[in-house]
Coordinates of C-alpha atoms (C1' of nucleotides) in Angstrom, one line a residue:
Chain A
X1 CA -143.9 43.1 -11.8
X2 CA -139.3 43.4 -12.4
X3 CA -137.5 41.0 -11.8
X4 CA -133.4 41.2 -11.5
X5 CA -132.0 38.6 -14.4
X6 CA -128.7 38.0 -15.7
X7 CA -128.3 38.1 -19.8
X8 CA -128.0 34.7 -20.1
X9 CA -130.8 34.0 -19.1
X10 CA -132.9 36.3 -21.4
X11 CA -134.8 34.0 -23.7
X12 CA -136.9 32.6 -21.0
X13 CA -138.2 36.1 -20.3
X14 CA -139.6 37.5 -24.3
X15 CA -142.2 40.1 -23.2
X16 CA -141.3 40.2 -19.6
X17 CA -140.2 43.5 -18.1
X18 CA -136.7 42.3 -15.6
X19 CA -134.0 44.5 -14.9
X20 CA -130.4 43.9 -16.1
X21 CA -127.4 45.3 -13.5
X22 CA -123.8 45.5 -15.2
X23 CA -121.4 47.9 -16.8
X24 CA -121.9 49.8 -20.2
X25 CA -119.3 48.1 -22.8
X26 CA -119.7 50.8 -25.7
X27 CA -122.3 52.9 -26.8
X28 CA -124.1 54.2 -30.4
X29 CA -126.5 56.9 -30.3
X30 CA -128.4 58.7 -32.9
X31 CA -129.9 61.7 -31.1
X32 CA -133.1 60.0 -30.1
X33 CA -132.6 56.5 -29.8
X34 CA -129.6 55.0 -27.7
X35 CA -128.1 51.8 -28.0
X36 CA -126.1 50.9 -24.5
X37 CA -124.3 47.7 -24.7
X38 CA -124.7 46.3 -21.1
X39 CA -122.1 43.6 -19.6
X40 CA -123.1 41.3 -16.6
X41 CA -120.3 38.3 -17.1
X42 CA -122.7 36.4 -18.4
X43 CA -123.2 38.3 -22.0
X44 CA -123.8 41.4 -23.1
X45 CA -127.0 42.8 -23.9
X46 CA -128.2 46.0 -26.1
X47 CA -130.7 48.5 -24.3
X48 CA -132.6 50.0 -26.5
X49 CA -134.0 54.1 -25.4
X50 CA -135.9 56.1 -27.1
X51 CA -136.5 59.8 -26.0
X52 CA -140.1 59.4 -26.7
X53 CA -140.7 56.4 -24.4
X54 CA -138.7 57.7 -21.0
X55 CA -138.4 60.6 -19.1
X56 CA -135.2 62.9 -18.8
X57 CA -132.9 61.4 -16.7
X58 CA -133.4 58.1 -17.9
X59 CA -132.3 60.1 -21.4
X60 CA -130.0 61.9 -19.9
X61 CA -128.3 59.1 -18.7
X62 CA -127.1 58.0 -21.6
X63 CA -124.3 61.0 -21.8
X64 CA -123.2 60.4 -18.2
X65 CA -122.2 57.1 -18.8
X66 CA -118.5 56.3 -19.7
X67 CA -117.7 53.2 -21.5
X68 CA -117.0 50.8 -17.8
X69 CA -119.2 53.1 -15.6
X70 CA -122.2 50.3 -13.4
X71 CA -126.0 50.8 -14.2
X72 CA -129.2 48.8 -13.9
X73 CA -131.6 48.8 -16.7
X74 CA -135.1 47.4 -16.7
X75 CA -137.3 47.3 -19.7
X76 CA -138.9 45.2 -21.6
X77 CA -137.0 41.6 -23.4
X78 CA -137.5 41.2 -27.0
X79 CA -136.6 39.6 -30.3
X80 CA -134.3 41.8 -32.0
X81 CA -132.7 40.0 -35.1
X82 CA -129.8 42.7 -35.5
X83 CA -129.0 42.6 -31.9
X84 CA -125.8 41.2 -30.4
X85 CA -127.2 37.6 -28.9
X86 CA -130.5 38.0 -30.6
X87 CA -132.5 39.8 -27.9
X88 CA -132.4 43.5 -26.7
X89 CA -133.9 45.5 -23.6
X90 CA -136.2 47.8 -24.5
X91 CA -135.7 50.2 -21.5
X92 CA -138.0 52.0 -19.8
X93 CA -135.8 53.0 -17.0
X94 CA -131.9 53.5 -16.0
X95 CA -130.6 53.3 -12.3
X96 CA -126.5 54.9 -12.7
X97 CA -124.7 53.0 -10.2
X98 CA -121.6 54.3 -10.6
X99 CA -119.6 56.5 -13.1
X100 CA -116.3 55.2 -14.1
X101 CA -113.3 57.6 -14.6
X102 CA -111.8 57.1 -18.2
X103 CA -111.1 53.9 -19.0
X104 CA -107.9 53.1 -20.4
X105 CA -108.8 50.0 -22.6
X106 CA -110.5 51.3 -25.6
X107 CA -112.3 48.7 -28.4
X108 CA -109.5 49.5 -30.3
X109 CA -106.6 47.4 -30.6
X110 CA -103.4 47.4 -27.9
X111 CA -100.0 46.4 -27.7
X112 CA -99.3 43.4 -25.1
X113 CA -97.3 45.5 -22.6
X114 CA -100.0 48.2 -22.2
X115 CA -102.5 45.4 -22.1
X116 CA -100.5 42.9 -19.4
X117 CA -100.2 45.8 -17.6
X118 CA -103.8 46.6 -17.7
X119 CA -104.8 42.5 -16.9
X120 CA -107.1 43.6 -14.2
X121 CA -109.1 45.5 -16.4
X122 CA -108.8 43.3 -19.7
X123 CA -110.1 40.2 -17.6
X124 CA -113.5 42.0 -18.6
X125 CA -113.0 42.5 -22.7
X126 CA -115.1 39.8 -24.5
X127 CA -112.2 37.4 -26.1
X128 CA -111.0 37.3 -22.4
X129 CA -114.1 36.7 -21.3
X130 CA -114.6 33.7 -22.9
X131 CA -110.6 32.4 -22.2
X132 CA -111.9 32.1 -19.3
X133 CA -115.2 30.3 -19.3
X134 CA -113.4 27.8 -21.8
X135 CA -110.1 27.3 -19.0
X136 CA -113.7 27.0 -16.3
X137 CA -114.6 24.7 -18.6
X138 CA -111.1 22.0 -19.1
X139 CA -110.2 22.4 -15.4
X140 CA -114.2 21.3 -14.3
X141 CA -113.3 18.8 -17.3
X142 CA -110.3 17.4 -16.1
X143 CA -112.0 16.9 -12.4
X144 CA -115.6 15.3 -13.5
X145 CA -113.0 12.5 -16.1
X146 CA -110.9 11.3 -12.8
X147 CA -114.1 11.2 -10.6
X148 CA -115.7 9.3 -12.8
X149 CA -112.9 7.1 -12.9
X150 CA -112.7 6.3 -9.2
X151 CA -109.3 8.7 -8.9
X152 CA -109.1 10.4 -5.4
X153 CA -108.0 13.8 -5.6
X154 CA -104.7 14.1 -3.6
X155 CA -103.6 18.0 -2.8
X156 CA -99.2 18.3 -2.7
X157 CA -98.0 20.3 -0.6
X158 CA -96.5 23.8 -2.7
X159 CA -93.6 24.3 -0.3
X160 CA -91.3 21.3 -0.5
X161 CA -87.9 20.6 0.9
X162 CA -85.9 19.6 -2.0
X163 CA -85.6 19.6 -5.9
X164 CA -88.6 16.7 -7.4
X165 CA -86.3 16.3 -10.5
X166 CA -83.0 18.6 -10.2
X167 CA -82.3 20.0 -13.7
X168 CA -85.3 23.0 -13.5
X169 CA -84.5 26.0 -11.3
X170 CA -86.0 26.2 -9.0
X171 CA -87.7 29.2 -6.5
X172 CA -85.7 29.2 -3.5
X173 CA -87.1 30.7 0.0
X174 CA -86.2 31.1 3.5
X175 CA -88.4 28.4 5.7
X176 CA -87.9 28.9 9.9
X177 CA -85.1 27.2 11.1
X178 CA -85.3 24.4 9.1
X179 CA -82.9 26.3 5.8
X180 CA -84.2 26.5 2.3
X181 CA -87.4 25.4 1.1
X182 CA -88.6 25.5 -2.5
X183 CA -92.4 26.1 -4.7
X184 CA -93.1 22.3 -6.2
X185 CA -91.9 22.0 -9.7
X186 CA -94.2 19.3 -9.7
X187 CA -96.6 17.3 -7.4
X188 CA -95.7 13.7 -8.9
X189 CA -93.6 12.2 -6.3
X190 CA -96.3 13.1 -3.8
X191 CA -98.5 11.9 -6.5
X192 CA -96.9 8.8 -5.8
X193 CA -96.9 8.0 -2.0
X194 CA -100.3 8.7 -2.9
X195 CA -101.3 6.0 -5.0
X196 CA -99.7 3.9 -3.0
X197 CA -102.2 4.3 -0.8
X198 CA -105.1 5.3 -3.0
X199 CA -104.2 3.9 -5.8
X200 CA -105.7 5.8 -8.4
X201 CA -104.6 10.0 -8.2
X202 CA -104.9 13.2 -9.3
X203 CA -102.7 15.7 -8.3
X204 CA -103.6 19.3 -8.9
X205 CA -102.4 22.9 -8.4
X206 CA -99.8 25.4 -9.6
X207 CA -96.6 25.0 -10.1
X208 CA -93.4 27.3 -10.5
X209 CA -89.8 27.0 -12.9
X210 CA -87.7 29.3 -12.0
X211 CA -87.0 28.7 -15.8
X212 CA -85.4 31.6 -17.8
X213 CA -87.9 31.0 -20.5
X214 CA -89.2 33.7 -23.1
X215 CA -91.9 32.1 -25.5
X216 CA -95.1 31.8 -26.0
X217 CA -95.5 28.3 -24.1
X218 CA -94.2 29.2 -21.2
X219 CA -94.9 30.9 -17.4
X220 CA -93.1 31.3 -14.0
X221 CA -96.5 29.7 -12.6
X222 CA -98.8 27.2 -14.1
X223 CA -101.3 24.5 -13.2
X224 CA -100.6 21.5 -13.9
X225 CA -102.9 18.5 -13.4
X226 CA -101.4 14.7 -12.5
X227 CA -102.4 11.4 -12.3
X228 CA -100.7 8.4 -10.9
X229 CA -102.0 5.2 -10.8
X230 CA -100.9 1.9 -9.0
X231 CA -100.3 -1.6 -10.8
X232 CA -100.7 0.5 -14.8
X233 CA -97.6 0.0 -17.4
X234 CA -96.4 2.5 -20.1
X235 CA -99.5 1.2 -22.2
X236 CA -102.2 1.9 -20.2
X237 CA -100.5 5.6 -19.2
X238 CA -101.1 6.0 -22.6
X239 CA -104.5 5.3 -22.9
X240 CA -105.2 7.2 -20.3
X241 CA -103.7 10.0 -21.2
X242 CA -105.6 9.8 -24.4
X243 CA -109.0 9.1 -23.6
X244 CA -108.1 12.4 -21.0
X245 CA -107.4 15.0 -24.0
X246 CA -110.9 13.2 -26.2
X247 CA -112.7 13.8 -23.0
X248 CA -111.7 17.6 -22.5
X249 CA -111.7 19.0 -26.0
X250 CA -115.0 16.9 -27.0
X251 CA -116.8 18.3 -23.4
X252 CA -115.5 22.0 -23.8
X253 CA -117.0 21.5 -27.8
X254 CA -120.1 20.3 -26.0
X255 CA -120.6 23.3 -23.7
X256 CA -118.5 25.9 -24.8
X257 CA -119.4 26.7 -28.7
X258 CA -120.5 30.3 -27.4
X259 CA -117.0 31.3 -26.4
X260 CA -115.2 28.9 -29.4
X261 CA -116.8 31.6 -31.5
X262 CA -116.0 34.6 -30.0
X263 CA -112.0 33.7 -30.1
X264 CA -112.8 32.8 -34.0
X265 CA -112.0 28.8 -33.1
X266 CA -111.9 26.4 -36.5
X267 CA -114.1 24.0 -34.1
X268 CA -113.2 21.4 -37.3
X269 CA -110.0 20.9 -36.2
X270 CA -111.5 20.0 -32.5
X271 CA -114.1 17.8 -33.4
X272 CA -111.7 15.3 -34.9
X273 CA -109.7 14.5 -31.5
X274 CA -111.3 11.4 -30.6
X275 CA -109.0 8.6 -29.4
X276 CA -107.1 6.4 -30.8
X277 CA -104.0 8.8 -30.8
X278 CA -101.1 8.4 -33.2
X279 CA -98.4 6.8 -31.0
X280 CA -94.4 6.7 -32.3
X281 CA -91.3 4.7 -31.3
X282 CA -88.9 7.2 -30.6
X283 CA -87.1 5.7 -33.5
X284 CA -90.3 6.3 -35.7
X285 CA -89.8 10.2 -34.7
X286 CA -86.4 9.7 -35.3
X287 CA -86.4 8.7 -38.8
X288 CA -89.2 11.5 -39.7
X289 CA -86.7 14.2 -38.9
X290 CA -84.1 12.8 -40.4
X291 CA -86.5 12.8 -43.8
X292 CA -87.2 16.1 -42.6
X293 CA -83.7 17.0 -43.1
X294 CA -82.3 15.3 -45.9
X295 CA -85.2 15.9 -48.1
X296 CA -83.6 19.6 -47.9
X297 CA -81.3 21.8 -49.8
X298 CA -78.6 24.0 -48.3
X299 CA -79.8 27.3 -48.9
X300 CA -83.0 25.4 -46.8
X301 CA -81.2 24.1 -44.3
X302 CA -79.3 27.7 -43.9
X303 CA -82.4 28.9 -43.5
X304 CA -83.8 26.9 -41.0
X305 CA -80.5 26.9 -38.8
X306 CA -80.5 30.9 -39.0
X307 CA -84.4 30.5 -37.1
X308 CA -82.9 28.7 -34.4
X309 CA -83.6 25.0 -35.5
X310 CA -80.9 22.6 -35.0
X311 CA -80.4 19.3 -37.0
X312 CA -81.4 16.2 -35.1
X313 CA -78.9 14.3 -34.2
X314 CA -80.3 10.4 -32.9
X315 CA -80.3 10.1 -29.1
X316 CA -81.1 13.8 -29.1
X317 CA -84.1 14.6 -27.0
X318 CA -86.3 17.1 -29.1
X319 CA -86.2 20.6 -29.7
X320 CA -89.3 22.8 -29.9
X321 CA -88.9 23.0 -33.7
X322 CA -88.5 19.7 -34.0
X323 CA -91.8 18.3 -31.6
X324 CA -93.2 21.1 -34.6
X325 CA -92.1 19.1 -37.3
X326 CA -93.4 15.9 -35.9
X327 CA -96.8 17.1 -34.7
X328 CA -97.2 18.7 -38.1
X329 CA -97.6 15.5 -39.8
X330 CA -100.9 14.4 -37.8
X331 CA -104.0 16.3 -37.4
X332 CA -104.8 14.6 -33.9
X333 CA -102.4 14.8 -31.0
X334 CA -99.3 12.5 -31.7
X335 CA -97.5 10.4 -28.7
X336 CA -93.7 9.5 -28.6
X337 CA -92.6 7.2 -26.0
X338 CA -89.5 4.7 -25.7
X339 CA -87.4 8.3 -25.5
X340 CA -83.1 7.4 -24.7
X341 CA -83.4 7.4 -20.4
X342 CA -80.3 9.3 -21.0
X343 CA -82.4 12.5 -21.7
X344 CA -84.9 11.5 -19.4
X345 CA -86.2 12.1 -15.4
X346 CA -83.8 9.9 -13.2
X347 CA -86.9 8.5 -11.9
X348 CA -88.4 7.0 -14.9
X349 CA -88.5 3.2 -15.9
X350 CA -86.1 1.9 -18.7
X351 CA -87.5 -0.6 -20.8
X352 CA -86.2 -3.9 -19.9
X353 CA -86.6 -5.0 -23.6
X354 CA -84.6 -1.8 -24.6
X355 CA -82.6 -1.0 -22.0
X356 CA -81.2 2.2 -23.2
X357 CA -85.0 3.5 -23.8
X358 CA -87.3 4.9 -20.7
X359 CA -90.7 3.7 -20.6
X360 CA -91.3 7.4 -21.2
X361 CA -94.3 9.5 -23.6
X362 CA -95.0 12.8 -24.6
X363 CA -98.0 14.2 -26.1
X364 CA -97.5 16.9 -28.8
X365 CA -100.5 18.6 -29.3
X366 CA -101.5 19.5 -32.8
X367 CA -101.1 23.2 -34.8
X368 CA -98.1 23.8 -33.4
X369 CA -98.8 24.1 -29.8
X370 CA -96.3 21.9 -28.7
X371 CA -95.9 19.6 -25.4
X372 CA -99.4 19.1 -23.4
X373 CA -98.3 15.8 -21.5
X374 CA -95.2 14.4 -20.3
X375 CA -95.4 11.1 -18.7
X376 CA -93.8 7.8 -17.6
X377 CA -93.6 4.0 -16.0
X378 CA -91.7 5.2 -13.1
X379 CA -88.8 3.2 -11.5
X380 CA -90.0 0.7 -8.6
X381 CA -86.9 -1.3 -7.8
X382 CA -84.9 0.5 -5.3
X383 CA -81.7 -0.9 -5.4
X384 CA -81.8 0.2 -9.6
X385 CA -83.2 4.1 -8.2
X386 CA -81.2 4.5 -5.4
X387 CA -77.8 4.3 -7.9
X388 CA -79.2 6.4 -10.2
X389 CA -79.9 9.1 -7.6
X390 CA -76.4 8.5 -6.5
X391 CA -75.3 8.6 -10.5
X392 CA -77.0 12.1 -10.5
X393 CA -75.0 13.1 -7.3
X394 CA -78.5 14.4 -5.6
X395 CA -78.3 13.8 -1.7
X396 CA -80.1 10.6 -0.8
X397 CA -81.0 12.0 2.6
X398 CA -82.9 14.1 0.4
X399 CA -85.0 11.2 -1.5
X400 CA -85.0 9.4 1.9
X401 CA -89.2 9.0 2.2
X402 CA -89.0 8.6 -1.6
X403 CA -87.2 5.5 -2.0
X404 CA -89.4 4.0 1.0
X405 CA -92.3 3.6 -1.6
X406 CA -89.9 1.5 -2.9
X407 CA -89.2 -0.4 -0.2
X408 CA -92.5 -1.1 1.5
X409 CA -94.4 -3.1 -1.3
X410 CA -93.5 -1.4 -4.4
X411 CA -95.8 -1.7 -7.7
X412 CA -95.0 -0.9 -10.9
X413 CA -97.2 2.2 -11.6
X414 CA -96.8 5.3 -14.1
X415 CA -98.8 8.3 -13.9
X416 CA -98.4 11.8 -16.3
X417 CA -99.0 15.9 -16.0
X418 CA -100.6 17.5 -18.5
X419 CA -100.4 21.7 -18.4
X420 CA -103.3 23.3 -18.0
X421 CA -102.4 26.1 -20.2
X422 CA -100.8 25.0 -23.0
X423 CA -103.9 23.1 -23.6
X424 CA -106.4 25.9 -23.0
X425 CA -104.0 27.9 -25.5
X426 CA -104.4 24.9 -28.0
X427 CA -108.2 24.1 -27.6
X428 CA -108.8 28.1 -27.7
X429 CA -106.5 28.7 -30.5
X430 CA -104.7 31.1 -29.0
X431 CA -101.2 32.5 -29.7
X432 CA -99.7 32.5 -26.3
X433 CA -100.5 30.8 -22.7
X434 CA -100.3 34.2 -21.0
X435 CA -103.8 34.9 -22.1
X436 CA -105.4 31.3 -20.6
X437 CA -104.6 32.1 -17.0
X438 CA -106.2 35.5 -15.1
X439 CA -102.7 37.0 -13.7
X440 CA -99.6 35.4 -15.9
X441 CA -96.5 35.2 -13.9
X442 CA -93.4 35.6 -16.8
X443 CA -89.8 36.0 -16.6
X444 CA -90.3 40.2 -16.6
X445 CA -94.0 40.2 -15.1
X446 CA -94.9 40.0 -11.8
X447 CA -97.4 42.7 -11.4
X448 CA -100.6 43.4 -11.6
Chain B
rU1 C1' -77.7 33.6 -20.8
rC2 C1' -77.7 33.7 -26.6
rC3 C1' -80.0 35.6 -30.9
rU4 C1' -83.6 39.0 -33.1
rG5 C1' -86.5 43.5 -33.9
rA6 C1' -89.3 47.8 -31.1
rG7 C1' -89.9 51.8 -27.6
rU8 C1' -93.2 60.0 -31.1
rA9 C1' -100.0 62.5 -27.8
rG10 C1' -104.1 58.4 -23.0
rC11 C1' -104.1 53.6 -27.3
rU12 C1' -102.5 52.1 -31.7
rC13 C1' -98.9 53.9 -35.0
rA14 C1' -96.4 57.6 -39.6
rG15 C1' -92.5 60.8 -39.5
rU16 C1' -88.7 60.3 -46.7
rU17 C1' -81.3 62.2 -47.9
rG18 C1' -80.6 65.2 -40.7
rG19 C1' -84.1 71.7 -42.2
rU20 C1' -89.4 76.3 -40.1
rU21 C1' -94.6 75.3 -36.1
rA22 C1' -93.7 66.8 -34.7
rG23 C1' -98.7 64.2 -38.2
rA24 C1' -103.4 60.8 -38.3
rG25 C1' -106.8 57.4 -36.3
rC26 C1' -109.5 55.3 -31.6
rA27 C1' -110.3 57.9 -26.8
rU28 C1' -111.4 62.6 -24.1
rC29 C1' -114.7 67.4 -24.6
rU30 C1' -119.0 70.9 -27.9
rG31 C1' -122.5 70.3 -31.6
rA32 C1' -125.9 67.5 -35.7
rC33 C1' -128.9 62.8 -35.9
rU34 C1' -135.0 57.7 -34.3
rG35 C1' -132.3 50.8 -35.7
rU36 C1' -126.9 51.5 -34.1
rU37 C1' -123.4 47.1 -34.6
rA38 C1' -114.7 49.5 -33.7
rA39 C1' -122.2 53.8 -35.7
rU40 C1' -122.0 58.6 -39.2
rC41 C1' -120.8 63.5 -40.0
rA42 C1' -118.4 68.7 -38.3
rG43 C1' -114.8 71.3 -34.7
rA44 C1' -111.8 71.5 -30.4
rG45 C1' -107.5 70.3 -26.5
rG46 C1' -104.0 67.0 -25.7
rG47 C1' -96.3 65.6 -27.3
rU48 C1' -89.3 66.1 -22.3
rC49 C1' -90.3 61.3 -29.6
rG50 C1' -87.2 55.0 -23.0
rU51 C1' -82.5 57.4 -20.3
rA52 C1' -77.8 59.6 -20.8
rG53 C1' -74.1 61.4 -23.4
rG54 C1' -71.7 62.8 -28.1
rU55 C1' -71.5 64.4 -33.4
rU56 C1' -73.5 68.9 -36.3
rC57 C1' -74.9 75.9 -37.9
rA58 C1' -79.3 72.1 -37.0
rA59 C1' -81.4 65.1 -34.9
rG60 C1' -88.0 62.6 -33.6
rU61 C1' -83.8 61.1 -37.8
rC62 C1' -76.6 59.8 -36.9
rC63 C1' -73.1 57.2 -33.4
rU64 C1' -71.3 54.9 -28.3
rA65 C1' -74.0 52.8 -23.4
rC66 C1' -78.2 51.5 -20.3
rC67 C1' -82.9 51.0 -19.6
rU68 C1' -88.0 48.5 -21.0
rC69 C1' -90.5 45.4 -24.3
rA70 C1' -91.7 41.5 -27.7
rG71 C1' -90.4 37.2 -30.5
rG72 C1' -87.0 32.9 -31.1
rA73 C1' -83.3 29.3 -29.1
rG74 C1' -82.0 26.1 -24.7
rC75 C1' -85.5 24.0 -20.4
rC76 C1' -89.6 22.4 -19.7
rA77 C1' -95.5 21.7 -19.5

RNA sequence: UCCUGAGUAGCUCAGUUGGUUAGAGCAUCUGACUGUUAAUCAGAGGGUCGUAGGUUCAAGUCCUACCUCAGGAGCCA
C-alpha cells in the first residue's frame, strides 16, 4: 500500500512504495527515460520515469510539467549513488496537481534587483532554502540557550512613545489622540524593567531603524535578541555573550551540516568558535589601529583613504573598516570593551576606575562580518542618569518610567543585543544580510 | 546625505574609432535521444537599447538633465 512521505524521510523507505508531493525543481530527459527533480520543502528527490514501465499519461506528464508545477509521484524508493541526495523514486505514476506558468527564475544566474523583486519565489531556491533552515536553527538555539539558563522571555512593545537612544532615526506614525508614536529601535529599556521584575530576561523581536544605511550589513527592519540580567556586571555580560555565541554556532554545526554544504561554507572556520574569546580593552584595540596606520607608506594610506577608510584618532568610535582591521587579527569573535564614554549611549555606566570609559562592549565577528553584539553594564544611579538625560537635552518626562527603575531598588545590571541577521550571514558565510531574512526591508525596498 | 559604478530580448551579458537588417547563452516552442546531473544535439520565435532633450548626413555608442538599482562612507546590530 502506498504512503505519503516527505523527502527527508526517504532513507527509511528503501524498497517501499510511497507517494511524494511537491514542485518540479528541474527536469531532464533522454527520450525514453526521464528525470524529474521533485522539491517538497524538506529536500529534493529525483524521480525516474521509464517509458516501458508506466502508462501513457504518466510518461506524457513530463512534457506538461513546467518548472515549479505541482505534482505527486508514486513509486518505489531506491538507493542510487548517482542521484542527488543518494535516493531516487522509481516512478510508477504521476498525478498533476497544478501546471505553473512560465517561471521567471531559471537555474542560471540572476541579478540582485531581479531576485529581490521576486523574493517570494526566490525563497524556493535551494540556497535560500538552506539559509532559512539555518536561520530557524539559530532562532531555536537562541531560545534554548536562554530557556535552559532560567531566563524569562519578555516581549517588549513594538510601538513606543519615545526614542530609546536618541541618536538613531526612527520610523514615526500617528497614534490616535496621543500624538506621535515610533517603531521600536531596541527593547532594552523594557528589558531592564523586566530584569528588575524577573531577574533574568530576554527580549526577542523585530526592531526598526530609519537610518539611510546602504551596506551589506544593514536592514531597516531586523531581529534582535536582548538579554538583560539583574546583578550582572560587564565581566559577566561578556562571559554570557561568548558562551551564547559558542552555543549558537555549535548547534548549527551539529544540526545543519547539509545546509552548510549547500552554502559551501568552510565549516572549519566555525568549528573553532569556542569560548573564551579574545577580549581587548579599547586602548589595546586602538594600539592595533595605530600600528596598522604607522606600518603604511603614503601611497598605501592614500589608497585606504580613497576607499573611505579614515585614519583612526584615539577617542573616536571604530568605523566599519577599523573593525575589519581589528577582527582580522583573530580567528574567533573578538570583544572590545571600555569604549570612551563620550561615543557611547547615555544609559551606559562609567567605570569608576576610568571615569572617561564606559562599561560597554562590542563583539566583532570574524571574517569581516563586523559587529554582531553591542552591550553594556547600565547606569544604575538615579542622579547620574538624570544628569545625563539633561546633558543630552532629552525630555526628562519621557524617561520618567525608566528613571523609576533607579528609584525603587536599583541594582547593578547588564545586558547586550545580538543582531540575528548579521549572525546568520556570518554563520552561512554569505555576502549580504538581505538573504538571511525572508522578506528584507532596506532603504530602497518594501516589496514584496 | 556624500563618493563610485551600472541600466541593451523574460533572465545573465557582449556590442570596436558613431556607419547597412542590434548579437550570444539560458528560458519558451518544434524535433532527436533508455541513466541524466545547469544533460546534450538540430531548428524557430522573441528588442520603444532606463526616460526626456541635444550634437550629427548618421546615435545602443557622444553631451546634458532626470529616474532606478548596486557597492562603499557615516550611523548602527
